[in-house]
Coordinates of C-alpha atoms and ligand atoms in Angstrom, one line a residue:
X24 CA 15.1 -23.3 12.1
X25 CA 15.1 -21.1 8.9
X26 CA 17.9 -18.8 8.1
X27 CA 16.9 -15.3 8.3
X28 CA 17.4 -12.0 6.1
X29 CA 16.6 -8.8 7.3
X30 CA 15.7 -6.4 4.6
X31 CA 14.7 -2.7 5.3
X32 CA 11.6 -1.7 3.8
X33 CA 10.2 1.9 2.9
X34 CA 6.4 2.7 4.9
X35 CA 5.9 5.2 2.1
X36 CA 6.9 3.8 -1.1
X37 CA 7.8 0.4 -0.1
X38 CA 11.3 0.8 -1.6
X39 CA 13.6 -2.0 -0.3
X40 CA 17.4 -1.7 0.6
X41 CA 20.0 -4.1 2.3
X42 CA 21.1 -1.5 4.5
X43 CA 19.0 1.0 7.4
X44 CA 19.0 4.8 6.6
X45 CA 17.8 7.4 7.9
X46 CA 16.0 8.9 4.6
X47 CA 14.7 6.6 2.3
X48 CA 16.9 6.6 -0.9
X49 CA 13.8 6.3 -3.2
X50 CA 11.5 8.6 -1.6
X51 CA 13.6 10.9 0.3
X52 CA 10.9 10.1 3.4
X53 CA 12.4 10.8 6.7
X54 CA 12.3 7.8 9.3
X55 CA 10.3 5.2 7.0
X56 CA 12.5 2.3 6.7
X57 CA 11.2 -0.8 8.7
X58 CA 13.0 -3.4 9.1
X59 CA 11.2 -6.9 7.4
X60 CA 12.6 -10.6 8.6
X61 CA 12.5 -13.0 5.6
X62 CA 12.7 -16.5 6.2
X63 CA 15.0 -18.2 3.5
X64 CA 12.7 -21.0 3.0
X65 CA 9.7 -18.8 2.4
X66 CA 11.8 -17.1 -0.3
X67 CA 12.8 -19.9 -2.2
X68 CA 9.3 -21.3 -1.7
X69 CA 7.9 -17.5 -3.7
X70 CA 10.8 -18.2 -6.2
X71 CA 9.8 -21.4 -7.6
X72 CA 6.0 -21.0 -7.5
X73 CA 6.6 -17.7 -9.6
X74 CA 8.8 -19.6 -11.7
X75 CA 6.8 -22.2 -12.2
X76 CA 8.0 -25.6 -14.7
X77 CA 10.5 -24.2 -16.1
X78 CA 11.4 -26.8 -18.4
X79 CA 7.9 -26.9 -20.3
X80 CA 8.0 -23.5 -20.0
X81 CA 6.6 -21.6 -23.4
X82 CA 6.6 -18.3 -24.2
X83 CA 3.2 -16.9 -25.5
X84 CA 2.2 -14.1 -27.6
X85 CA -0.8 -11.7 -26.8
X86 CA -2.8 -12.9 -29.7
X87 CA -2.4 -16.7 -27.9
X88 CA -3.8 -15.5 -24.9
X89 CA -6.9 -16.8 -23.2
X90 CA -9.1 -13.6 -23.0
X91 CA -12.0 -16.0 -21.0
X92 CA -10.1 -15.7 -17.9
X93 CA -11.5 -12.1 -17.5
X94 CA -14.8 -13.5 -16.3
X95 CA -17.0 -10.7 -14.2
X96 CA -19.8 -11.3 -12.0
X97 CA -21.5 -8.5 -10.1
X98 CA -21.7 -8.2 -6.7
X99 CA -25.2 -7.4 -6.5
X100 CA -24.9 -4.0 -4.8
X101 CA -24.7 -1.2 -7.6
X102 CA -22.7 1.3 -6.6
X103 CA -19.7 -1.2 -5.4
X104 CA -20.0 -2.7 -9.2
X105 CA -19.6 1.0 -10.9
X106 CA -16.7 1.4 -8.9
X107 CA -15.0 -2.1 -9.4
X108 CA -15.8 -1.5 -13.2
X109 CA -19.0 -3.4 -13.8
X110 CA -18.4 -6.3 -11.1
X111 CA -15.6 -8.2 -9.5
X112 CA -13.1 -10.2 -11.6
X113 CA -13.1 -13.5 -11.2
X114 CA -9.6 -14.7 -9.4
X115 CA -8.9 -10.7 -8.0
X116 CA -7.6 -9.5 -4.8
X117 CA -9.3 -6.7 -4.4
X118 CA -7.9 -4.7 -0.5
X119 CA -11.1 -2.2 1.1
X120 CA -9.5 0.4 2.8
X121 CA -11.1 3.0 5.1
X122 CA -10.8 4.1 8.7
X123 CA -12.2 1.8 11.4
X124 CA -16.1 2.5 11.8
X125 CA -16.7 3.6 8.0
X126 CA -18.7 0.7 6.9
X127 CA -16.5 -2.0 5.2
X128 CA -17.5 -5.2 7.5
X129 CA -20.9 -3.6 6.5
X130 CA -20.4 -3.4 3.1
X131 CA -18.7 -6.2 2.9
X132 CA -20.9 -9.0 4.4
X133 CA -23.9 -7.1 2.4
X134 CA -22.4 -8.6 -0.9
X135 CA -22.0 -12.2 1.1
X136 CA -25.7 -11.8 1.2
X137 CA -26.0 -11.4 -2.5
X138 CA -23.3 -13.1 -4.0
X139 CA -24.7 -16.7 -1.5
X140 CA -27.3 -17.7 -4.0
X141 CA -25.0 -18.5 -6.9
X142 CA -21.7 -18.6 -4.9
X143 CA -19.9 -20.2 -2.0
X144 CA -18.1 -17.5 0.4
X145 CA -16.1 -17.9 3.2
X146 CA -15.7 -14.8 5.7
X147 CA -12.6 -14.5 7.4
X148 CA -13.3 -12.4 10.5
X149 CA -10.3 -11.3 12.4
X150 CA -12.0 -8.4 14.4
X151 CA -15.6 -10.1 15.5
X152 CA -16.4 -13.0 17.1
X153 CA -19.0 -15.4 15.3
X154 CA -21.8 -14.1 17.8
X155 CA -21.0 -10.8 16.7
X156 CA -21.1 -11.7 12.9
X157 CA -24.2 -13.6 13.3
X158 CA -25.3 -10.3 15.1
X159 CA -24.7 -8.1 12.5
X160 CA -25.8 -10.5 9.4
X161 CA -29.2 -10.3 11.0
X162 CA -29.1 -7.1 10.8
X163 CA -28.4 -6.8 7.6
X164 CA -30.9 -9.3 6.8
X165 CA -28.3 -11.3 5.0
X166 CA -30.0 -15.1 5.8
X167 CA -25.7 -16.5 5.5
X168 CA -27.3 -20.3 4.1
X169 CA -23.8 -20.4 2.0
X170 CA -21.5 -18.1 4.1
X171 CA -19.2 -20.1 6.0
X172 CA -17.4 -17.7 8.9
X173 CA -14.1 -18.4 10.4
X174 CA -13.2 -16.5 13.3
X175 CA -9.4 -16.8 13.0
X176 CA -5.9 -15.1 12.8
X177 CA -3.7 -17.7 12.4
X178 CA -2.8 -17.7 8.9
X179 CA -1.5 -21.4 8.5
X180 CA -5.4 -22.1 9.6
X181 CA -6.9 -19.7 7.1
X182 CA -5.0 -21.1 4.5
X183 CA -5.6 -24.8 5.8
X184 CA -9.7 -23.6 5.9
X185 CA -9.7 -22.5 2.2
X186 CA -8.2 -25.6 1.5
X187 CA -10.9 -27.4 3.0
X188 CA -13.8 -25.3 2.3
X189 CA -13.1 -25.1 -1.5
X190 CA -14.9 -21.4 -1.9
X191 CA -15.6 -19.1 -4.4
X192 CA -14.7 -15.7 -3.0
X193 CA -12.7 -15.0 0.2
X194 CA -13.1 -12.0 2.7
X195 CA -10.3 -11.7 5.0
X196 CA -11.4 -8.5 7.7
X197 CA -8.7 -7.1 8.4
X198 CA -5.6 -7.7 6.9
X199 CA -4.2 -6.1 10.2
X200 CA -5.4 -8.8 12.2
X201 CA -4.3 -11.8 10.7
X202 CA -0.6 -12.9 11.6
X203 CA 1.9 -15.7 10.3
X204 CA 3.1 -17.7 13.4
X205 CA 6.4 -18.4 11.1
X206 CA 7.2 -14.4 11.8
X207 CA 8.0 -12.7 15.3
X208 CA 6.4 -9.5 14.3
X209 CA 3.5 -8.3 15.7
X210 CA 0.1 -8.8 13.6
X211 CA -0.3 -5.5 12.1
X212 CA 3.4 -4.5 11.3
X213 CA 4.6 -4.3 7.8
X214 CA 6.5 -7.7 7.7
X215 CA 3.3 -9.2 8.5
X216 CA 0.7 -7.2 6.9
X217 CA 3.7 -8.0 3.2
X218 CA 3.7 -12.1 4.0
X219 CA 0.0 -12.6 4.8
X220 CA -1.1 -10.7 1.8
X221 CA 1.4 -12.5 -0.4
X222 CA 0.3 -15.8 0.9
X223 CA -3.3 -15.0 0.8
X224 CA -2.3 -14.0 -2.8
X225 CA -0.5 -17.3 -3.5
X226 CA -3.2 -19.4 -2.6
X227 CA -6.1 -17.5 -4.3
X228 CA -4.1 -17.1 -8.1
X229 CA -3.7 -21.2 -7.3
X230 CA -6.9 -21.8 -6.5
X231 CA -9.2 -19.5 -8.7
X232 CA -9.9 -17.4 -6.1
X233 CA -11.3 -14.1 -5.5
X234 CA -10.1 -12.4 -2.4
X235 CA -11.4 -8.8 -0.6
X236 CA -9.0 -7.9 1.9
X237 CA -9.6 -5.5 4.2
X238 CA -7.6 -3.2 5.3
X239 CA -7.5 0.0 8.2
X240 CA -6.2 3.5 7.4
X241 CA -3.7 4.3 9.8
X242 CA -3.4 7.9 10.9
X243 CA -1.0 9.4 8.1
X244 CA -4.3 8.2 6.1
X245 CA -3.2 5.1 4.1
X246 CA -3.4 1.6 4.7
X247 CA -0.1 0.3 7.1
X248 CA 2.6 -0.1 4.2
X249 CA 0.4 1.4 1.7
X250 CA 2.5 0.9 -1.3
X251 CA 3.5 -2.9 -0.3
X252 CA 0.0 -3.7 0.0
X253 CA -0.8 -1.5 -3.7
X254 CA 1.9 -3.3 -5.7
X255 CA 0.5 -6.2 -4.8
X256 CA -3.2 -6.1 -5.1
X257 CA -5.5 -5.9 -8.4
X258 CA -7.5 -3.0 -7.0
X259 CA -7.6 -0.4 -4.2
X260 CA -10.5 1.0 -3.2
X261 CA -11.1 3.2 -0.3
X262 CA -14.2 4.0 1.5
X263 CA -14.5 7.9 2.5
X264 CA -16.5 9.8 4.8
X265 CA -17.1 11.7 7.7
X266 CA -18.3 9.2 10.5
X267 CA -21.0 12.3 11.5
X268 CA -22.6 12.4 8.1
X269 CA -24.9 9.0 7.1
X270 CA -22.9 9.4 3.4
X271 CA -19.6 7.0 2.2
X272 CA -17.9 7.2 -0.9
X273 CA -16.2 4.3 -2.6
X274 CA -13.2 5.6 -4.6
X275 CA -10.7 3.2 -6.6
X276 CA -7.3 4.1 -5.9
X277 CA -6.2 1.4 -8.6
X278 CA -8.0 -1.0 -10.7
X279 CA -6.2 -3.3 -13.2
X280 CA -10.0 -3.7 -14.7
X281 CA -11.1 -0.5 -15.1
X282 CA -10.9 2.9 -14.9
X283 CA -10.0 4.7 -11.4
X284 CA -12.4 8.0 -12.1
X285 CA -15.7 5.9 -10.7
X286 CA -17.2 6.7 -7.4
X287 CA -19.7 4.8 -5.7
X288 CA -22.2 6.8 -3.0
X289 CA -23.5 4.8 -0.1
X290 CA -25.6 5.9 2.6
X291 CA -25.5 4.4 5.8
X292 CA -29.0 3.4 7.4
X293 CA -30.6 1.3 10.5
X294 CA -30.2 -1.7 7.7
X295 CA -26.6 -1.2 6.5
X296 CA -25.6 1.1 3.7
X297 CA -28.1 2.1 0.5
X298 CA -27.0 2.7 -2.5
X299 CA -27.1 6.3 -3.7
X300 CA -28.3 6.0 -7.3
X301 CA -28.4 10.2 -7.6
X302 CA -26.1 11.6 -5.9
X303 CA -26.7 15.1 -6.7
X304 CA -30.2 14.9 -5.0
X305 CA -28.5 13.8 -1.3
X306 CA -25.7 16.4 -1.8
X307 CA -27.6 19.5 -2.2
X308 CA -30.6 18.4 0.1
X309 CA -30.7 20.8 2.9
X310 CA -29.3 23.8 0.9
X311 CA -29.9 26.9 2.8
X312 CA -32.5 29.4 1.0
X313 CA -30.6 32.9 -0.5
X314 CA -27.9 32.6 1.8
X315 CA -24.5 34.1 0.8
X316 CA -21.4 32.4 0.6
X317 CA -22.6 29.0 -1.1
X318 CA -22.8 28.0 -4.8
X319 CA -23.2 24.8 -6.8
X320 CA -20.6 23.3 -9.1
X321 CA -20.8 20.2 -11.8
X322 CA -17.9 17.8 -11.6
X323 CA -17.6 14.9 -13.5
X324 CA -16.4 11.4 -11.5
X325 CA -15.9 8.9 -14.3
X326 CA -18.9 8.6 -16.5
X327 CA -21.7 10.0 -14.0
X328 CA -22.0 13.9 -13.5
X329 CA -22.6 15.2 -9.9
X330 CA -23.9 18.5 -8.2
X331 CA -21.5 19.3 -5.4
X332 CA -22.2 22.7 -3.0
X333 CA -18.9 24.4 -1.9
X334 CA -19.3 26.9 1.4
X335 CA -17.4 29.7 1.9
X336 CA -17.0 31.8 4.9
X337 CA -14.6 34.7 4.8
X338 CA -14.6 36.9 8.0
X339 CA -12.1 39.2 9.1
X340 CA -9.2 38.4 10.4
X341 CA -7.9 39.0 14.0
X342 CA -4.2 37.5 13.7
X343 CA -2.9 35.9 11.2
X344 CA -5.1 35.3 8.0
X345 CA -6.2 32.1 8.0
X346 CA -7.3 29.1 5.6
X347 CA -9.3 26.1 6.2
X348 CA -10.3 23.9 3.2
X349 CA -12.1 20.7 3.4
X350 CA -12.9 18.8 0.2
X351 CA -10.7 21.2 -1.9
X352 CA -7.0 21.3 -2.4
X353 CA -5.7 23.7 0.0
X354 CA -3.4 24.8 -2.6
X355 CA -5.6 24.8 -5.2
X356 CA -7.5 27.3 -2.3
X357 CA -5.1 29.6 -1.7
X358 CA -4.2 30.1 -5.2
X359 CA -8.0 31.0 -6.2
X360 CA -8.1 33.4 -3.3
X361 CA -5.0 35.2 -5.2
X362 CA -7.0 35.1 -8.3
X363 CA -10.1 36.5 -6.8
X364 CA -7.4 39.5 -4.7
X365 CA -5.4 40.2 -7.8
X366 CA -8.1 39.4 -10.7
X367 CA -10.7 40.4 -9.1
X368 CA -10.3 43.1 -7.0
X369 CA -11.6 42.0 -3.7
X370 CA -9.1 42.0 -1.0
X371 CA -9.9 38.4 0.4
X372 CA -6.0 38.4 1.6
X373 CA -6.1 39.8 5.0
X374 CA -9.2 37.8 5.5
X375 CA -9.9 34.3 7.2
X376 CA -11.4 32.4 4.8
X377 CA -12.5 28.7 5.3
X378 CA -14.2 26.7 2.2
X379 CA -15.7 23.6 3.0
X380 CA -17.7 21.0 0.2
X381 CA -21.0 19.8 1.4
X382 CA -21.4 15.7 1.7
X383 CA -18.0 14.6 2.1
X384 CA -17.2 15.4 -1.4
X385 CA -13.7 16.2 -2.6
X386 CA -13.4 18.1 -6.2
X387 CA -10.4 17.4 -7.3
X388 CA -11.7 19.1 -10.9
X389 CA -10.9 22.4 -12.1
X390 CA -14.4 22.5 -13.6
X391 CA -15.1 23.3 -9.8
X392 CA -13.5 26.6 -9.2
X393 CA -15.3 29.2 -10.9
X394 CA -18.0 28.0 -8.0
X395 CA -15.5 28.4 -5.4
X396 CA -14.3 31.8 -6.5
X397 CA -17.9 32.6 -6.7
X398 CA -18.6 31.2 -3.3
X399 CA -16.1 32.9 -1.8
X400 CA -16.7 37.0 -3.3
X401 CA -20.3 36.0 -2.5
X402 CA -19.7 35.9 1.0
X403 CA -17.1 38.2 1.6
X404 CA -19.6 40.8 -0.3
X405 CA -22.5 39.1 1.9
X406 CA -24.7 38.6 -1.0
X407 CA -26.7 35.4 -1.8
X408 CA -26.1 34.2 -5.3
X409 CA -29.7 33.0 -6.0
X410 CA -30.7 29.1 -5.1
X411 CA -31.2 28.5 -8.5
X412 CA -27.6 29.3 -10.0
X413 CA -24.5 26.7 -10.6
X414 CA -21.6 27.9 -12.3
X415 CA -18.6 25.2 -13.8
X416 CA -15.4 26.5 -15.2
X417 CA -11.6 26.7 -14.8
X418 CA -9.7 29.6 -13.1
X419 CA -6.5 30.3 -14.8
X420 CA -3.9 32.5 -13.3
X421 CA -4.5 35.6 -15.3
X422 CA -8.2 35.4 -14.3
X423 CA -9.5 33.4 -17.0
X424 CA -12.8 31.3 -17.1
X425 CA -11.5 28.0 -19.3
X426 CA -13.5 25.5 -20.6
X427 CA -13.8 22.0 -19.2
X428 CA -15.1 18.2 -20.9
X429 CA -18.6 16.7 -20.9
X430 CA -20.8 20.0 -21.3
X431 CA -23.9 18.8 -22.3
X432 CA -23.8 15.9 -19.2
X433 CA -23.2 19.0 -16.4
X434 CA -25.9 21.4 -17.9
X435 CA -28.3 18.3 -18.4
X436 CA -27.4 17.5 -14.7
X437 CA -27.6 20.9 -13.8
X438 CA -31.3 21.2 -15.5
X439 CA -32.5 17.9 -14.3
X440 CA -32.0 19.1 -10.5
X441 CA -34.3 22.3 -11.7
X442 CA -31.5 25.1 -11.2
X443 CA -32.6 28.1 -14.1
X444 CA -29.4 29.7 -14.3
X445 CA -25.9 28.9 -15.2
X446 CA -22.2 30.3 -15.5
X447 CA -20.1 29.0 -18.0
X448 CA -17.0 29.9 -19.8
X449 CA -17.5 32.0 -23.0
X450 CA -15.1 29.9 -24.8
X451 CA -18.0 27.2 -24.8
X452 CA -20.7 28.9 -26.0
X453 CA -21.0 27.6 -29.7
X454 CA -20.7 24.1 -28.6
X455 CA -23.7 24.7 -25.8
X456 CA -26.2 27.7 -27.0
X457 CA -28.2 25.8 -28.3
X458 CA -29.1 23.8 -24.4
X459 CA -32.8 24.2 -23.4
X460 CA -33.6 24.8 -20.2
X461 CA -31.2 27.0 -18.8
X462 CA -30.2 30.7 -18.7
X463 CA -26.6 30.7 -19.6
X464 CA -24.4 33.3 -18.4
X465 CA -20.9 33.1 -20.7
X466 CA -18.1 34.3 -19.1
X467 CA -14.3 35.9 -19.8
X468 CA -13.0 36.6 -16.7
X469 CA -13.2 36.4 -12.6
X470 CA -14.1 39.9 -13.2
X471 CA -17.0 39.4 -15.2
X472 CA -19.0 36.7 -13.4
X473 CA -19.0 38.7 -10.5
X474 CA -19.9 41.3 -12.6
X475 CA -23.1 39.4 -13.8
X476 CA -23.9 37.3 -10.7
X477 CA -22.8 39.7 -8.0
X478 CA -23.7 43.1 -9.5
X479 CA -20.1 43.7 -8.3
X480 CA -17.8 45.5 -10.6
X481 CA -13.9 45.6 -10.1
X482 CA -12.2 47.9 -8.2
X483 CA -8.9 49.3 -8.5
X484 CA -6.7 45.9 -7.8
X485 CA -3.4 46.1 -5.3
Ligands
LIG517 P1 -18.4 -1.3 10.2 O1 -18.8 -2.0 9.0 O2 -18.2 -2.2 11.4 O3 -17.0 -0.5 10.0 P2 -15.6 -1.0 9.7 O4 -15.6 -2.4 9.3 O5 -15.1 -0.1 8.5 O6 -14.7 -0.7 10.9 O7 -19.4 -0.2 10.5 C1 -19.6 0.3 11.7 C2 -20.5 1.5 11.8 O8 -21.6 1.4 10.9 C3 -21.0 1.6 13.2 O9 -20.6 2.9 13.6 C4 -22.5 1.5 13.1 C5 -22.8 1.7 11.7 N1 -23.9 0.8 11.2 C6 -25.1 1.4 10.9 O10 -25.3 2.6 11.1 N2 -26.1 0.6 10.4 C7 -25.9 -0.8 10.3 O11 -26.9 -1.5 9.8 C8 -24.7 -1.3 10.6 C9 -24.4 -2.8 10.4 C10 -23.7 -0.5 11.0
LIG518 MG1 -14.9 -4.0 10.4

């Protein structure tokens, strides 16, 4: 029997210390520190295969390195090759994480289907039987002449399987499901989720292989032992969305072959998910007609410009004021809602006000909150702003409009999805005046969009 070590091992940041504590000493996380069973031999075994010969060991400088290793191929569905950064890299692991029911065994077995004509695929299932596989696969219409499916959770027998089966790319669904019989954990803790990814790791950097682990959101909202799991992996991608809407975003949490900024839009159909090649169109279909309290924004997600609508309903309050923010930093929130008091003279403080981003969206972009301010003092005034209005531009404290990147994408965006007027900051205007196709409206100040949009002029301020 292998000696064992017991290490203590951070949930949060996957810090790891010889001794338990109550507070992580890296973190400062409360309670996060789980304890992880090494066995001695499987240590050594990771020391030496990281090692490697060490006697005809050479070191290498950049210019000597073998740049062909970086060899792409695309996965055949679009939107998953934006966000990977123009396909998958040959020999990657690459970990899909979202929460159970979003669409990643969809997704998933959807590029089996295109990747079989050129490529031989093995799909680990952990979660579905082969029935249920088969099932789904003709579904999908994927016709699976080149997909070999293993239902297993042993990992010995995965790892024998690839062995035997000699494939091109691997999909193990989910990472939570597979277990290492060498380990008395359950399947799904940290100490097993760490070994089975490192082994799955091991064996595909040996064999050339390129391996899409899945992997379930647990309910603080990242994968089990998130930053284990991150370290280790060439990319993180999440899949987003609200299970009651059709749409799904794909967002890269970290790519070690591209850029992190990309998102990919899916819808979910009858057949399995769609590619959303314009997103703007989906996110502002169904926009109410002249209604107050909503108004369009540009943001900018990596090198494709989207239309987002952000909702605001500020009513009275009968308690405590209260905030409720979906797809927008609740901070971020809060702070605008100052602006808006203070700047702008309307005294949104004593109200509820809740602010919600149509589609699933999340605008993490400044470029959004002149829209959300204007959102906001357009329902708490309860009038419309006009259906054919967007507005882009950042809110500083002092109620300044400032001026954001990529212009001449939003407005040509903004144009393209037939809107006739637009608020922008005044600082801009040289670069932009001369854009056909749009009325633009430069502003200053808080103060003065509402002043041009609204018909609203400010009031003495608290
Ligand atoms: P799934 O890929 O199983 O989710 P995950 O692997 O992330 O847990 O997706 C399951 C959901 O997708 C389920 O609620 C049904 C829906 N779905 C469709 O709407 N259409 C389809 O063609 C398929 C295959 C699934
Ligand atoms: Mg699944």
């Amino acid at each position: 029997m292998a000696k064992q070590k017991t290490i203590y091992c951070c949930t949060e940041c996957g810090n790891e210390t010889a001794n338990w504590a109550g507070k992580c000493p890296s973190c400062g996380a409360w309670n996060t520190l789980t304890e992880v069973k090494l066995s001695s031999d499987r240590r050594s075994r990771a020391a030496s295969s990281s090692r490697g010969d060490t006697a005809n060991y050479r070191l290498k400088r950049i210019s000597e390195l073998d740049t062909t290793a970086e060899i792409r191929f695309r996965t055949g569905i679009s939107e998953f090759d934006r966000v990977l950064g123009g396909g998958a890299v040959a020999g990657s692991l690459i970990l899909v994480g979202g929460a159970p029911g979003i669409g990643k065994s969809t997704l998933l077995l959807q590029m089996c289907g295109s990747l079989e004509k050129d490529r031989k695929v093995l799909y680990v299932t952990g979660e579905e039987s082969e029935r249920q596989l088969k099932l789904r696969a003709m579904r999908l219409g994927v016709d699976g002449g080149k997909i070999y499916v293993l239902a297993e959770t042993d990992m010995d027998n995965i790892i024998a399987a690839i062995g035997r089966a000699n494939p091109d790319i691997v999909i193990i669904d989910s990472i939570q499901t597979v277990s290492d019989a060498e380990i008395s954990s359950a399947p799904g803790s940290l100490t097993q989720i760490r070994e089975c990814t490192m082994r799955i790791m091991r064996t595909a950097k040996d064999n050339g292989l390129t391996v899409f682990v899945v992997g379930h959101i647990n309910k603080e909202g990242s994968i089990a032992g998130p930053k284990v799991l991150e370290h280790m992996v060439d990319c993180v991608l999440y899949f987003e969305g609200e299970r009651s809407t059709s749409f799904r975003i794909l967002r890269a949490a970290k790519n070690r072959f591209g850029s992190t900024n990309e998102i990919g839009v899916f819808e979910m159909a009858d057949k399995g998910l769609r590619c959303v090649e314009n997103p703007s169109e989906v996110f502002l279909s169904g926009r109410p007609e002249n209604s107050p309290g909503t108004c369009v924004s540009c943001i900018v997600e990596g090198s494709r410009p989207i239309l987002a609508e952000v909702q605001a309903l500020v009513t009275p309050a009968n308690y405590n004021a209260a905030r409720r923010c979906n797809g927008i930093d609740y901070n971020r929130a809060a702070m605008l809602l100052a602006v808006l008091e203070k700047r702008g003279g309307l005294p949104v403080g004593n109200c509820d006000a809740y602010i919600n981003v149509i589609g699933g969206l999340s605008l993490d972009e400044p470029a959004a909150d002149l829209a959300t301010i204007l959102a906001v003092a357009s329902s708490f005034l309860d009038r419309p702003l006009g259906t054919d209005l967007a507005a882009f531009g950042e809110v500083g404290l002092s109620g300044e409009i400032r001026s954001v990147s990529s212009l001449n994408q939003r407005l040509g965006e903004i144009s393209r999805l037939g809107f006739k007027r637009c608020v922008i900051p005044a600082h801009v205007w040289d670069e932009v005046k001369q854009f056909k196709g749009l009325e633009l409206i430069p502003v200053k100040s808080v103060a003065e969009a509402m002043a041009a949009v609204l018909g609203k002029k400010r009031e003495q301020s608290c």
